[in-house]
Tab-separated table of C-alpha atoms in Angstrom:
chain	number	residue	atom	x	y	z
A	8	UNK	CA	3.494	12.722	10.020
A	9	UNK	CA	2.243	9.667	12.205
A	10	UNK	CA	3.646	10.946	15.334
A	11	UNK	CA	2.489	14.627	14.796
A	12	UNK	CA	-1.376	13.215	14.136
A	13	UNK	CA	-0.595	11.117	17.409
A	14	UNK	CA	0.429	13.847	19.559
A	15	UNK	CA	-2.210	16.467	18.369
A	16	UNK	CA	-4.817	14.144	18.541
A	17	UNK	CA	-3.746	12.254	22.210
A	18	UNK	CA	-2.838	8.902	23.289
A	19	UNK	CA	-6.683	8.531	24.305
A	20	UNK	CA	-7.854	8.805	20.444
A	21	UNK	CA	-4.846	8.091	18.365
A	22	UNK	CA	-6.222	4.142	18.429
A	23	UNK	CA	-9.106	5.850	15.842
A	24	UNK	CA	-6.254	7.194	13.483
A	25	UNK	CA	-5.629	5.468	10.138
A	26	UNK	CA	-7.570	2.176	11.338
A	27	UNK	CA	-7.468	-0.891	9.042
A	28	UNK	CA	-6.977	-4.052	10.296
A	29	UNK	CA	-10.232	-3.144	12.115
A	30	UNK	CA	-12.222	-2.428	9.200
A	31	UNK	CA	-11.331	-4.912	6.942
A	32	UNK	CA	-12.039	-7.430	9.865
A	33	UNK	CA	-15.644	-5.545	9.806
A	34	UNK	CA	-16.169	-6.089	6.238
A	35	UNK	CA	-15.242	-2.926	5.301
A	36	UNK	CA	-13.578	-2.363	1.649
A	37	UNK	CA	-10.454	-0.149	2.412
A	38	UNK	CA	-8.654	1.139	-0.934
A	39	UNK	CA	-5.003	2.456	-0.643
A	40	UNK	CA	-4.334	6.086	-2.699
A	41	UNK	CA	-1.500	7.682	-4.014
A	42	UNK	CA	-2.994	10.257	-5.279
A	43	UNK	CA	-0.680	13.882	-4.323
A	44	UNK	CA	-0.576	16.183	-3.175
A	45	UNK	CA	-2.360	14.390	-0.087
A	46	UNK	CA	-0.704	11.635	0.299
A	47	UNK	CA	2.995	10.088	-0.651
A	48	UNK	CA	2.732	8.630	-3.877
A	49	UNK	CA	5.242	6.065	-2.946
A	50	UNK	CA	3.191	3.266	-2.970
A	51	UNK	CA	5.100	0.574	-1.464
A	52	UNK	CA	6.079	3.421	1.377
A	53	UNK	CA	2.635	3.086	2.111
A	54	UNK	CA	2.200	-0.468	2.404
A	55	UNK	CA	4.935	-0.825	4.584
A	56	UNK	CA	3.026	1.460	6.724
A	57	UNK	CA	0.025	-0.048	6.697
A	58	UNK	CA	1.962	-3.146	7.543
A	59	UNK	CA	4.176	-2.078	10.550
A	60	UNK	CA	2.424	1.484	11.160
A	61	UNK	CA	5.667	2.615	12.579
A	62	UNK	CA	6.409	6.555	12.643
A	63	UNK	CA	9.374	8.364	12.141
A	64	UNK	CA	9.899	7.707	15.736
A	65	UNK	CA	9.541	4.187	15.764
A	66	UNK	CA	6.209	4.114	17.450
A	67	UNK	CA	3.591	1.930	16.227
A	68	UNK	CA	0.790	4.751	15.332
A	69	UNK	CA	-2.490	3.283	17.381
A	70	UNK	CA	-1.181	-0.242	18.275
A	71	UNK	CA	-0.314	-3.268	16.718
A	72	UNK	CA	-3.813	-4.740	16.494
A	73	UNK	CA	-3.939	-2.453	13.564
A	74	UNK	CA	-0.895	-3.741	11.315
A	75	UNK	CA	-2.433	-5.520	8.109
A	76	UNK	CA	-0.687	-8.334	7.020
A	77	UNK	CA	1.442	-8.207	3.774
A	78	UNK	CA	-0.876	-9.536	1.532
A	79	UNK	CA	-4.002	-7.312	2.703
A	80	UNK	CA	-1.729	-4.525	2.227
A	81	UNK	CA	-0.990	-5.145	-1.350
A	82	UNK	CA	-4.855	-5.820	-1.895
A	83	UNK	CA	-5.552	-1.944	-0.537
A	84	UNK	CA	-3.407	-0.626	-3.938
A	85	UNK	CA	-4.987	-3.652	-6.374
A	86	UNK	CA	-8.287	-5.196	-6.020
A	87	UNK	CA	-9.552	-3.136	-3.155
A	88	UNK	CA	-8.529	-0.087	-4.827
A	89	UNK	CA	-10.441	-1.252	-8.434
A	90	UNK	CA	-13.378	-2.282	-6.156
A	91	UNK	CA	-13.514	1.172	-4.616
A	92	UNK	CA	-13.481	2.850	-8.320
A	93	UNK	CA	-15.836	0.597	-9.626
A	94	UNK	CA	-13.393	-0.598	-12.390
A	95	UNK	CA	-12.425	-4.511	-11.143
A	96	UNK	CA	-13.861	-5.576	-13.907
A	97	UNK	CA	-10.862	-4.180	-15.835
A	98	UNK	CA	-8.060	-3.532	-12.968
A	99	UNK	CA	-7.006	-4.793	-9.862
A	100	UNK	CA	-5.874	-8.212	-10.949
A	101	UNK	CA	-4.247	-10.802	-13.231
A	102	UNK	CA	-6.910	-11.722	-15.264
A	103	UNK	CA	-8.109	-12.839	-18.654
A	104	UNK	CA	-9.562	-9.662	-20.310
A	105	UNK	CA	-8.467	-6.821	-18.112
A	106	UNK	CA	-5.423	-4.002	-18.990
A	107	UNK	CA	-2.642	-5.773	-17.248
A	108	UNK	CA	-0.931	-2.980	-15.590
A	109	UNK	CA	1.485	-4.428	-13.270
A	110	UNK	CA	5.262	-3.480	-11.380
A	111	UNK	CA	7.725	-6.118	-11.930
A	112	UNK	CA	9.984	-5.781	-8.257
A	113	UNK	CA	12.800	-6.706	-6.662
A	114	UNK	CA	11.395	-9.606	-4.393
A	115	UNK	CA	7.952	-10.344	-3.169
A	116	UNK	CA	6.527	-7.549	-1.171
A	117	UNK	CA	5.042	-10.409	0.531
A	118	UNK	CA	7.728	-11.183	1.798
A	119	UNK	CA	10.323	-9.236	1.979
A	120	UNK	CA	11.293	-7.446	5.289
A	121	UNK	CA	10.959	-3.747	3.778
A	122	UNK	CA	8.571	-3.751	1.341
A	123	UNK	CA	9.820	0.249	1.196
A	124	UNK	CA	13.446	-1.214	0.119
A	125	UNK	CA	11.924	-3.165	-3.061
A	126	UNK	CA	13.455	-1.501	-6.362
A	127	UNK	CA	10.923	-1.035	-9.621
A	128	UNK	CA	12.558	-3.006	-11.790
A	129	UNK	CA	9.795	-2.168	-15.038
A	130	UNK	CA	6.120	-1.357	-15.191
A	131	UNK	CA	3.714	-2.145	-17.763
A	132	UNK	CA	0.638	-0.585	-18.926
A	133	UNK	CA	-1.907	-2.529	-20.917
A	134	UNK	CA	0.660	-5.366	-20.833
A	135	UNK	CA	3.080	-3.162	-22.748
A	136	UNK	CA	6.516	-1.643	-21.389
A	137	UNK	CA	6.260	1.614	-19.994
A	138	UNK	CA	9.283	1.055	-17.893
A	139	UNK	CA	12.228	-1.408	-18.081
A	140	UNK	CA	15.333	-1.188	-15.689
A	141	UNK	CA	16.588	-4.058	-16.022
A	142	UNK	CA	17.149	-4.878	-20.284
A	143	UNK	CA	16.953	-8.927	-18.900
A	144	UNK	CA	13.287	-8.930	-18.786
A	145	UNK	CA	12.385	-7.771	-21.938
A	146	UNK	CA	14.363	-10.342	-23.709
């Protein structure tokens, strides 16, 4: 939908649409969402998009100055995102004492070239299985 929010809004204000690079560098605490039915609930979908910000089209939606870096991407759907909901003391990380719920991927969507390729290879919630793909990892 990038390049229909660019066109209705202009080329003068699409620079305002979907900022984030911005705010973060403002000290702003920007959560990702995948809630529906407003947004794709394909999470790593939307960190690629937040990374390159590329439309169907190929344009970069507002510039490249926006495009977060991988690792500030993946922080929108984990800690940012528990900060936001006022639950990091429980979620949003690898830690001692919180619910360890956590994708186990492909590769690292830090650095992989399409974080929107990456296969789910299990999830678990509360540190138990709620997903396994691959029988290897629960061995």
């Amino acid at each position: 939908m990038g390049d229909q929010f660019a066109e209705r809004v202009g080329e003068r204000r699409e620079g305002w649409l979907y900022r984030g690079k911005s705010l973060l560098d403002e000290g702003v605490l920007v959560a990702g969402s995948s809630d529906l039915p407003v947004a794709d609930n394909n999470v790593r979908r939307a960190m690629e998009s937040a990374v390159t910000r590329r439309t169907d089209g190929g344009k970069v939606l507002g510039g490249e100055d926006e495009c977060l870096p991988a690792l500030e991407a993946l922080k929108l759907y984990t800690i940012n995102a528990a900060k936001a909901t006022g639950q990091d003391n429980s979620r949003g990380s690898l830690s001692t004492g919180k619910l360890a719920d956590f994708v186990v991927l492909s590769a690292s969507p830090l650095e992989t070239p399409s974080i929107s390729d990456l296969q789910i290879h299990a999830t678990f919630v509360g540190g138990n299985p709620s997903f396994i793909r691959t029988p290897a990892l629960t061995e």
